[in-house]
Amino acid sequence: MGNGKSRSGQNVCSQFLPEEQAEMDRLFDALSSEKSSPNTSPRSFSLKALKSLIGEALPPEMVTRLYDGMRRVDLTGKSKGPSQSVSQEQFTVSMSHLLKGNSEEKSLVILKMISVTEGPVKAREVQKFTEDLVGSVVHVLNHRQELRGWTQKKAPGPLPRVQVLTAQLLSEMKLADGKKLLGPQWLDYDCDRATIEDWVFRAHLVATFLSVIIHRGFLLHLALNLATLVPTRQVDQGQEFESILDVLSVIYVNSHLPREQRHRWHLLFSSELHGHSFAQLCGRIPHRGPCVLVLEDHDGHVFGGFASCSWEIKPQFQGDDRCFLFSISPSMAVHTCTGYNNHYMYLNHGQQTIPNGLGMGGQHNYFGLWIDVDFGKGHSKAKPTCTTYNSPQLSAQEDFRFEKLEVWAVGDASAQKLANSGKSILDADPEAQVLLELIGRSHHSQGLREIPDE
């Protein structure tokens, strides 16, 4: 159960467990020990004290927003404006709402972090808050050296990834008339508390990001599992390279994966490392479990798909309804299954009458995402949308060319499962199998051994 009192004895609405409340009290003691202003009462702290404690872990704008959100909390309902400093009760209630509160409680503090005035705020003010929030997450993870192998590299395209992810989060907002906040024409729209509350509920990354900046900004001695937010980036020794993806792109795509597959991304294929070869691609990705495929076309569009099952080289469609397509640039979006058909995944080569290549969604010669056997060519066809995923055209041109392609296995390694499966060496090394088939050689053990149970 939550703790209904702070140490000062006054009743406050706190949801912290006793050990969590003790951590809040410790943190407040550290903040209130510095008397930096004649207007600061003995049991309160100033903006200067907060900046001193956090240091460079968070951008100054976000520190000020946190401070303003706390000092604008009205515990009595009779306040005529924000207090001059933050009391212990204001601090405890704010932290309780942001870390453990529901959407309604979080939205109350978020509104106070956005504006000093009561009542609705403009959509452009929410946009600026969201940009500050997204930027602060990257800043604090970099400062605490917790990017887990990913980078903040400058993204291709006209807009920085902070702005792209901000636009995606804002697109989750439904205005009072049911319309979505899309495009600059909506920036002067009024967003009331009910709108913000609904947005926080829909755009779950907003609450997650607030939790990250508080835990890592204040260095709380409380558990925070970052593994499901930022997966560990694993690349085999001697194969370091610059990925198409930056940390924000990874966070966004990772947030849509099944939870048990969010903690680890292991590189299976990179055109930069392994060459521009469909045979190499087919040799490296089958039987390796769920994968994320991502590419960048010649026009700078970045997009891809999540394959929920191991890839297999065969002339039939495969996969299940957990698969999805996504885009990263020029905008971020995830496109999930419609139920119209089961054309989730397709990987084939060496056929005379049906297409050879890798596809996701749609149908033969009309895929939502297609990588041709003639490596470097592909298409994304959707008029108006892909039947399987309801995705629009992901590439700049319907028929596109690309240089960069990556495939990442997500979740736990499947190598041990394969080793224990009783399959032959050709099953364990699909690259060898592909190369044999491409040069017209059969594998003599085929048909002489029992097919292992799946």
Coordinates of C-alpha atoms in Angstrom, one line a residue:
M1 CA 0.0 0.0 0.0
G2 CA 1.1 3.6 -0.5
N3 CA 2.3 5.8 2.2
G4 CA -0.2 8.5 3.2
K5 CA 2.3 10.7 5.1
S6 CA 5.6 12.3 4.5
R7 CA 8.1 12.4 7.3
S8 CA 6.9 15.9 8.3
G9 CA 3.7 14.3 9.4
Q10 CA 1.3 16.2 7.2
N11 CA -1.1 14.2 5.1
V12 CA -0.1 14.1 1.5
C13 CA -1.3 11.9 -1.4
S14 CA 1.8 9.6 -1.8
Q15 CA 1.8 6.1 -3.4
F16 CA 5.3 5.3 -2.3
L17 CA 6.1 2.2 -0.3
P18 CA 8.0 2.8 3.0
E19 CA 11.4 2.2 1.5
E20 CA 10.6 4.4 -1.5
Q21 CA 9.3 7.2 0.8
A22 CA 12.6 6.9 2.7
E23 CA 14.5 7.5 -0.6
M24 CA 12.3 10.6 -1.3
D25 CA 13.0 11.9 2.2
R26 CA 16.7 11.4 1.7
L27 CA 16.6 13.2 -1.6
F28 CA 14.6 16.1 -0.1
D29 CA 17.1 16.4 2.7
A30 CA 19.9 16.8 0.2
L31 CA 17.9 19.4 -1.8
S32 CA 16.8 21.5 1.3
S33 CA 20.2 21.5 3.0
E34 CA 21.4 24.3 0.8
K35 CA 20.1 27.7 1.8
S36 CA 20.5 29.5 -1.5
S37 CA 17.7 32.2 -1.2
P38 CA 16.3 34.4 1.6
N39 CA 12.8 33.3 0.3
T40 CA 13.5 29.7 0.9
S41 CA 11.9 28.3 4.0
P42 CA 13.8 25.8 6.2
R43 CA 11.9 22.8 4.8
S44 CA 11.9 23.7 1.1
F45 CA 14.4 24.1 -1.8
S46 CA 15.0 26.5 -4.6
L47 CA 15.7 26.1 -8.3
K48 CA 19.4 26.8 -7.7
A49 CA 19.5 23.8 -5.2
L50 CA 17.8 21.5 -7.8
K51 CA 20.2 22.6 -10.5
S52 CA 23.1 22.0 -8.2
L53 CA 22.0 18.5 -7.3
I54 CA 21.3 17.4 -10.8
G55 CA 24.3 19.1 -12.4
E56 CA 24.7 18.3 -16.1
A57 CA 22.6 15.1 -16.0
L58 CA 19.6 16.9 -17.5
P59 CA 19.3 20.0 -19.8
P60 CA 18.6 23.2 -17.8
E61 CA 15.2 23.6 -19.5
M62 CA 14.0 20.2 -18.2
V63 CA 15.3 21.0 -14.6
T64 CA 13.3 24.2 -14.7
R65 CA 10.2 22.4 -15.9
L66 CA 10.5 19.8 -13.1
Y67 CA 10.9 22.6 -10.5
D68 CA 8.0 24.6 -11.9
G69 CA 5.8 21.5 -11.9
M70 CA 6.6 20.9 -8.3
R71 CA 6.1 24.4 -7.0
R72 CA 2.8 24.9 -8.8
V73 CA 1.2 21.9 -7.0
D74 CA -1.6 23.4 -4.8
L75 CA -2.1 21.1 -1.8
T76 CA -4.8 23.2 -0.2
G77 CA -6.8 24.3 -3.3
K78 CA -6.6 27.9 -2.1
S79 CA -3.2 29.0 -3.5
K80 CA -3.2 32.2 -5.6
G81 CA -0.1 31.2 -7.6
P82 CA 3.0 29.1 -7.5
S83 CA 5.1 29.1 -4.3
Q84 CA 8.5 30.7 -4.1
S85 CA 10.1 27.4 -3.4
V86 CA 9.2 23.7 -3.2
S87 CA 8.0 22.2 0.1
Q88 CA 8.5 18.6 1.1
E89 CA 4.8 17.9 0.6
Q90 CA 4.9 19.4 -2.9
F91 CA 8.0 17.4 -3.7
T92 CA 6.5 14.2 -2.5
V93 CA 3.2 14.6 -4.3
S94 CA 4.8 15.6 -7.6
M95 CA 7.3 12.7 -7.5
S96 CA 4.5 10.2 -6.5
H97 CA 2.3 11.4 -9.4
L98 CA 5.1 11.3 -12.0
L99 CA 6.6 8.0 -10.9
K100 CA 3.6 6.0 -9.7
G101 CA 0.4 7.9 -10.6
N102 CA -2.2 7.1 -13.2
S103 CA -2.8 9.0 -16.4
E104 CA -4.9 11.6 -14.6
E105 CA -2.3 12.3 -11.9
K106 CA 0.6 12.4 -14.4
S107 CA -1.4 14.8 -16.6
L108 CA -1.9 17.2 -13.6
V109 CA 1.8 17.6 -13.1
I110 CA 2.6 17.7 -16.8
L111 CA 0.2 20.6 -17.3
K112 CA 2.0 22.4 -14.5
M113 CA 5.4 21.7 -16.1
I114 CA 4.0 23.2 -19.4
S115 CA 2.3 26.4 -18.2
V116 CA 1.9 28.6 -15.2
T117 CA -1.7 29.4 -16.0
E118 CA -4.6 27.1 -15.1
G119 CA -6.8 25.8 -17.8
P120 CA -6.1 24.6 -21.4
V121 CA -2.6 24.9 -23.0
K122 CA -1.8 25.4 -26.7
A123 CA -0.8 22.4 -28.7
R124 CA 2.5 24.2 -29.6
E125 CA 3.3 24.4 -25.8
V126 CA 2.7 20.6 -25.6
Q127 CA 5.0 20.2 -28.6
K128 CA 7.8 22.1 -27.0
F129 CA 7.4 20.1 -23.7
T130 CA 7.6 16.8 -25.7
E131 CA 10.7 17.9 -27.6
D132 CA 12.3 18.8 -24.3
L133 CA 11.3 15.5 -22.8
V134 CA 12.6 13.4 -25.7
G135 CA 15.8 15.3 -25.9
S136 CA 16.3 14.9 -22.1
V137 CA 16.0 11.2 -22.3
V138 CA 18.9 10.9 -24.8
H139 CA 20.8 13.5 -22.8
V140 CA 20.6 11.7 -19.5
L141 CA 21.2 8.2 -20.9
N142 CA 24.3 9.6 -22.6
H143 CA 25.4 11.4 -19.5
R144 CA 25.0 8.3 -17.4
Q145 CA 26.7 6.2 -20.1
E146 CA 23.6 4.0 -20.5
L147 CA 23.1 4.1 -24.3
R148 CA 23.9 0.3 -24.2
G149 CA 26.0 0.5 -27.4
W150 CA 23.7 2.7 -29.5
T151 CA 24.6 6.2 -30.6
Q152 CA 23.1 9.7 -30.9
K153 CA 24.3 9.9 -34.5
K154 CA 22.8 12.6 -36.7
A155 CA 19.9 11.0 -38.6
P156 CA 19.3 11.2 -42.3
G157 CA 16.5 13.4 -43.4
P158 CA 15.4 17.0 -42.9
L159 CA 14.5 16.7 -39.2
P160 CA 16.5 15.5 -36.2
R161 CA 15.1 12.3 -34.7
V162 CA 14.0 14.2 -31.5
Q163 CA 11.6 16.1 -33.6
V164 CA 10.5 13.1 -35.6
L165 CA 9.7 11.1 -32.4
T166 CA 8.0 14.2 -30.9
A167 CA 5.7 14.4 -34.0
Q168 CA 4.9 10.7 -33.6
L169 CA 4.0 11.0 -29.9
L170 CA 1.8 14.1 -30.6
S171 CA 0.1 12.1 -33.4
E172 CA -1.3 9.9 -30.6
M173 CA -3.2 12.9 -29.2
K174 CA -7.0 13.0 -29.8
L175 CA -8.5 16.5 -29.6
A176 CA -11.9 17.2 -28.1
D177 CA -13.6 16.9 -31.5
G178 CA -12.0 13.4 -32.0
K179 CA -9.5 14.7 -34.6
K180 CA -5.8 14.0 -34.3
L181 CA -3.0 16.5 -33.8
L182 CA -1.5 16.3 -37.2
G183 CA 0.3 19.1 -39.0
P184 CA 1.2 22.7 -38.1
Q185 CA -2.4 23.9 -38.5
W186 CA -3.3 22.4 -35.2
L187 CA -0.6 24.0 -33.1
D188 CA -2.9 26.8 -31.9
Y189 CA -5.5 24.3 -30.7
D190 CA -6.4 24.3 -27.0
C191 CA -5.6 21.1 -25.1
D192 CA -7.5 20.7 -21.9
R193 CA -6.7 18.4 -19.0
A194 CA -8.9 15.6 -20.4
T195 CA -7.1 15.8 -23.7
I196 CA -3.6 15.6 -22.0
E197 CA -4.8 12.8 -19.7
D198 CA -6.0 10.7 -22.7
W199 CA -2.8 11.4 -24.5
V200 CA -0.6 10.2 -21.6
F201 CA -2.7 7.1 -21.5
R202 CA -2.3 6.5 -25.3
A203 CA 1.3 7.5 -25.8
H204 CA 2.9 5.3 -23.1
L205 CA 6.4 6.5 -23.9
V206 CA 5.6 9.9 -22.4
A207 CA 5.2 8.3 -18.9
T208 CA 8.2 6.1 -19.5
F209 CA 10.4 9.0 -20.5
L210 CA 9.4 11.0 -17.4
S211 CA 10.3 8.0 -15.2
V212 CA 13.7 7.7 -16.9
I213 CA 14.7 11.4 -16.5
I214 CA 13.7 11.4 -12.9
H215 CA 15.4 8.1 -12.0
R216 CA 18.6 8.9 -13.9
G217 CA 18.5 12.6 -13.4
F218 CA 18.2 12.4 -9.6
L219 CA 20.1 9.1 -9.5
L220 CA 17.4 7.5 -7.4
H221 CA 18.3 4.5 -5.3
L222 CA 15.2 2.7 -6.7
A223 CA 14.9 0.0 -9.3
L224 CA 14.5 1.0 -12.9
N225 CA 14.8 -1.7 -15.6
L226 CA 16.2 0.1 -18.7
A227 CA 16.7 -3.2 -20.5
T228 CA 13.2 -3.2 -22.0
L229 CA 13.5 0.5 -23.1
V230 CA 17.0 0.4 -24.6
P231 CA 18.1 -3.1 -25.7
T232 CA 21.7 -4.1 -25.5
R233 CA 23.4 -3.7 -28.9
Q234 CA 25.5 -6.8 -29.7
V235 CA 27.8 -7.0 -32.7
D236 CA 30.2 -9.9 -33.2
Q237 CA 33.9 -9.1 -32.4
G238 CA 35.7 -7.3 -35.2
Q239 CA 32.4 -6.3 -36.9
E240 CA 31.8 -2.8 -35.5
F241 CA 30.0 -0.4 -37.8
E242 CA 27.8 2.6 -37.8
S243 CA 24.1 1.5 -37.8
I244 CA 21.3 3.1 -39.7
L245 CA 19.5 3.3 -36.4
D246 CA 20.2 5.8 -33.5
V247 CA 19.1 5.3 -30.0
L248 CA 15.7 7.0 -30.4
S249 CA 14.8 4.9 -33.4
V250 CA 15.7 1.8 -31.5
I251 CA 13.6 2.8 -28.5
Y252 CA 10.6 3.5 -30.7
V253 CA 10.7 0.2 -32.6
N254 CA 11.7 -1.8 -29.5
S255 CA 8.6 -0.5 -27.6
H256 CA 6.4 -2.3 -30.1
L257 CA 8.1 -5.7 -29.8
P258 CA 6.8 -8.4 -27.5
R259 CA 8.2 -7.6 -24.1
E260 CA 10.3 -10.8 -23.9
Q261 CA 12.2 -9.7 -27.0
R262 CA 13.0 -6.2 -26.0
H263 CA 16.2 -6.6 -24.0
R264 CA 18.8 -7.5 -26.7
W265 CA 19.5 -6.9 -30.4
H266 CA 22.2 -9.0 -32.0
L267 CA 23.3 -8.1 -35.5
L268 CA 22.8 -10.9 -38.1
F269 CA 23.4 -9.1 -41.3
S270 CA 24.7 -5.7 -42.4
S271 CA 25.3 -4.9 -46.1
E272 CA 28.2 -2.7 -44.9
L273 CA 29.9 -5.7 -43.2
H274 CA 28.7 -8.7 -45.2
G275 CA 28.4 -7.3 -48.7
H276 CA 25.7 -6.5 -51.1
S277 CA 24.6 -10.1 -51.6
F278 CA 21.2 -11.8 -51.4
A279 CA 23.0 -15.1 -50.9
Q280 CA 24.8 -13.7 -47.8
L281 CA 21.4 -12.3 -46.5
C282 CA 19.8 -15.8 -47.0
G283 CA 22.8 -17.4 -45.3
R284 CA 22.7 -15.3 -42.2
I285 CA 19.1 -14.8 -41.2
P286 CA 17.1 -18.1 -41.4
H287 CA 16.4 -20.1 -38.2
R288 CA 17.6 -17.3 -35.9
G289 CA 14.4 -16.4 -34.2
P290 CA 12.5 -13.1 -34.4
C291 CA 14.2 -10.3 -36.3
V292 CA 14.0 -6.6 -37.1
L293 CA 15.0 -5.7 -40.7
V294 CA 15.7 -2.0 -41.5
L295 CA 17.0 -0.3 -44.6
E296 CA 17.7 3.2 -45.9
D297 CA 16.8 4.0 -49.5
H298 CA 18.7 6.4 -51.8
D299 CA 16.3 9.2 -50.9
G300 CA 17.0 8.9 -47.2
H301 CA 13.8 7.1 -46.2
V302 CA 14.4 4.6 -43.4
F303 CA 11.9 1.8 -42.9
G304 CA 11.6 -1.9 -42.2
G305 CA 9.7 -4.7 -40.6
F306 CA 9.5 -7.0 -37.6
A307 CA 9.5 -10.7 -38.3
S308 CA 8.0 -12.5 -35.3
C309 CA 9.2 -15.9 -36.3
S310 CA 12.4 -17.4 -37.7
W311 CA 12.9 -16.8 -41.4
E312 CA 12.7 -19.9 -43.6
I313 CA 13.6 -20.2 -47.3
K314 CA 10.5 -21.6 -48.9
P315 CA 8.0 -20.6 -51.5
Q316 CA 5.1 -20.2 -49.0
F317 CA 4.2 -17.2 -46.8
Q318 CA 5.1 -17.6 -43.2
G319 CA 5.0 -15.7 -39.8
D320 CA 2.0 -14.6 -37.7
D321 CA 0.0 -11.6 -36.7
R322 CA 2.6 -10.2 -34.4
C323 CA 4.6 -9.1 -37.4
F324 CA 4.5 -5.4 -38.4
L325 CA 6.0 -2.9 -40.8
F326 CA 7.4 0.5 -39.6
S327 CA 9.0 3.7 -40.8
I328 CA 11.6 5.8 -39.1
S329 CA 12.3 8.7 -41.5
P330 CA 10.9 11.0 -42.6
S331 CA 8.3 10.1 -40.0
M332 CA 7.9 7.4 -37.3
A333 CA 5.0 4.9 -37.5
V334 CA 4.2 1.3 -36.9
H335 CA 1.7 -0.6 -39.1
T336 CA 0.2 -3.7 -37.6
C337 CA -1.8 -6.6 -39.2
T338 CA -5.3 -6.0 -40.6
G339 CA -6.4 -9.7 -40.6
Y340 CA -7.2 -9.4 -44.3
N341 CA -4.7 -12.1 -45.2
N342 CA -1.7 -14.0 -43.7
H343 CA 1.0 -12.7 -46.0
Y344 CA 3.2 -11.7 -43.1
M345 CA 6.7 -12.9 -44.3
Y346 CA 8.2 -14.4 -47.5
L347 CA 11.7 -15.5 -48.3
N348 CA 12.6 -17.4 -51.4
H349 CA 15.2 -18.0 -54.0
G350 CA 16.0 -20.4 -56.9
Q351 CA 12.4 -20.6 -58.2
Q352 CA 11.5 -20.2 -61.8
T353 CA 7.8 -19.3 -61.6
I354 CA 7.4 -17.3 -58.4
P355 CA 9.3 -14.2 -57.1
N356 CA 12.8 -14.6 -55.5
G357 CA 13.5 -12.2 -52.7
L358 CA 12.3 -11.2 -49.2
G359 CA 8.9 -9.7 -48.7
M360 CA 6.5 -8.6 -46.0
G361 CA 2.8 -7.9 -46.6
G362 CA 0.7 -7.6 -49.8
Q363 CA 1.1 -10.2 -52.5
H364 CA 3.6 -11.4 -55.1
N365 CA 4.9 -8.5 -57.1
Y366 CA 2.9 -6.1 -54.9
F367 CA 4.5 -6.3 -51.4
G368 CA 4.3 -3.7 -48.7
L369 CA 8.1 -4.2 -48.4
W370 CA 10.2 -6.2 -51.0
I371 CA 13.9 -6.8 -51.2
D372 CA 14.7 -8.3 -54.6
V373 CA 17.2 -11.1 -55.2
D374 CA 19.0 -8.5 -57.3
F375 CA 20.3 -7.0 -54.2
G376 CA 20.0 -3.2 -53.9
K377 CA 16.6 -3.1 -55.5
G378 CA 13.2 -3.3 -53.9
H379 CA 9.6 -1.9 -53.9
S380 CA 7.0 -0.7 -51.5
K381 CA 3.6 -0.8 -53.1
A382 CA 0.4 0.4 -51.5
K383 CA -2.5 1.9 -53.4
P384 CA -3.8 3.2 -51.1
T385 CA -2.4 0.9 -48.4
C386 CA -0.9 -2.6 -48.0
T387 CA -3.6 -5.2 -47.5
T388 CA -1.7 -7.1 -44.8
Y389 CA -0.4 -4.2 -42.7
N390 CA -2.5 -1.2 -43.8
S391 CA 0.8 0.6 -44.4
P392 CA 1.3 3.4 -46.9
Q393 CA 4.2 3.4 -49.4
L394 CA 7.3 3.3 -47.1
S395 CA 9.9 4.3 -49.6
A396 CA 10.3 7.7 -51.4
Q397 CA 9.8 5.9 -54.8
E398 CA 7.6 2.9 -55.3
D399 CA 10.5 1.1 -56.9
F400 CA 13.5 2.0 -54.8
R401 CA 17.2 1.4 -54.6
F402 CA 19.3 1.0 -51.4
E403 CA 22.8 0.6 -50.2
K404 CA 22.3 0.0 -46.4
L405 CA 20.3 -3.0 -45.0
E406 CA 20.6 -4.5 -41.5
V407 CA 18.9 -7.4 -39.8
W408 CA 18.9 -7.8 -36.0
A409 CA 17.9 -10.8 -34.0
V410 CA 15.9 -9.7 -31.0
G411 CA 15.5 -11.4 -27.7
D412 CA 17.5 -14.4 -26.5
A413 CA 20.0 -16.1 -28.7
S414 CA 18.5 -19.1 -30.5
A415 CA 21.9 -20.8 -31.3
Q416 CA 21.6 -23.2 -28.3
K417 CA 18.1 -24.1 -29.3
L418 CA 19.4 -24.9 -32.8
A419 CA 22.3 -26.9 -31.4
N420 CA 20.0 -29.1 -29.4
S421 CA 17.5 -29.6 -32.2
G422 CA 19.3 -32.5 -33.9
K423 CA 19.5 -30.7 -37.2
S424 CA 22.3 -31.3 -39.7
I425 CA 25.2 -28.9 -40.1
L426 CA 23.6 -27.6 -43.3
D427 CA 20.5 -26.6 -41.2
A428 CA 22.8 -25.0 -38.6
D429 CA 24.7 -23.2 -41.4
P430 CA 22.1 -22.0 -43.8
E431 CA 24.7 -19.9 -45.7
A432 CA 26.4 -23.1 -46.8
Q433 CA 23.0 -24.5 -47.8
V434 CA 22.2 -21.4 -49.9
L435 CA 25.6 -21.4 -51.6
L436 CA 25.2 -25.1 -52.5
E437 CA 21.8 -24.5 -54.0
L438 CA 22.9 -21.4 -55.9
I439 CA 25.7 -23.4 -57.7
G440 CA 23.3 -26.3 -58.4
R441 CA 24.7 -28.8 -56.0
S442 CA 22.4 -31.0 -53.9
H443 CA 23.1 -31.9 -50.3
H444 CA 23.4 -35.7 -50.2
S445 CA 22.0 -36.1 -46.7
Q446 CA 18.7 -34.6 -47.8
G447 CA 16.1 -37.4 -47.8
L448 CA 18.4 -39.9 -46.0
R449 CA 17.7 -38.5 -42.6
E450 CA 14.6 -38.1 -40.6
I451 CA 13.1 -34.6 -40.5
P452 CA 13.6 -33.4 -36.9
D453 CA 10.5 -32.4 -35.0
E454 CA 9.9 -28.7 -34.8

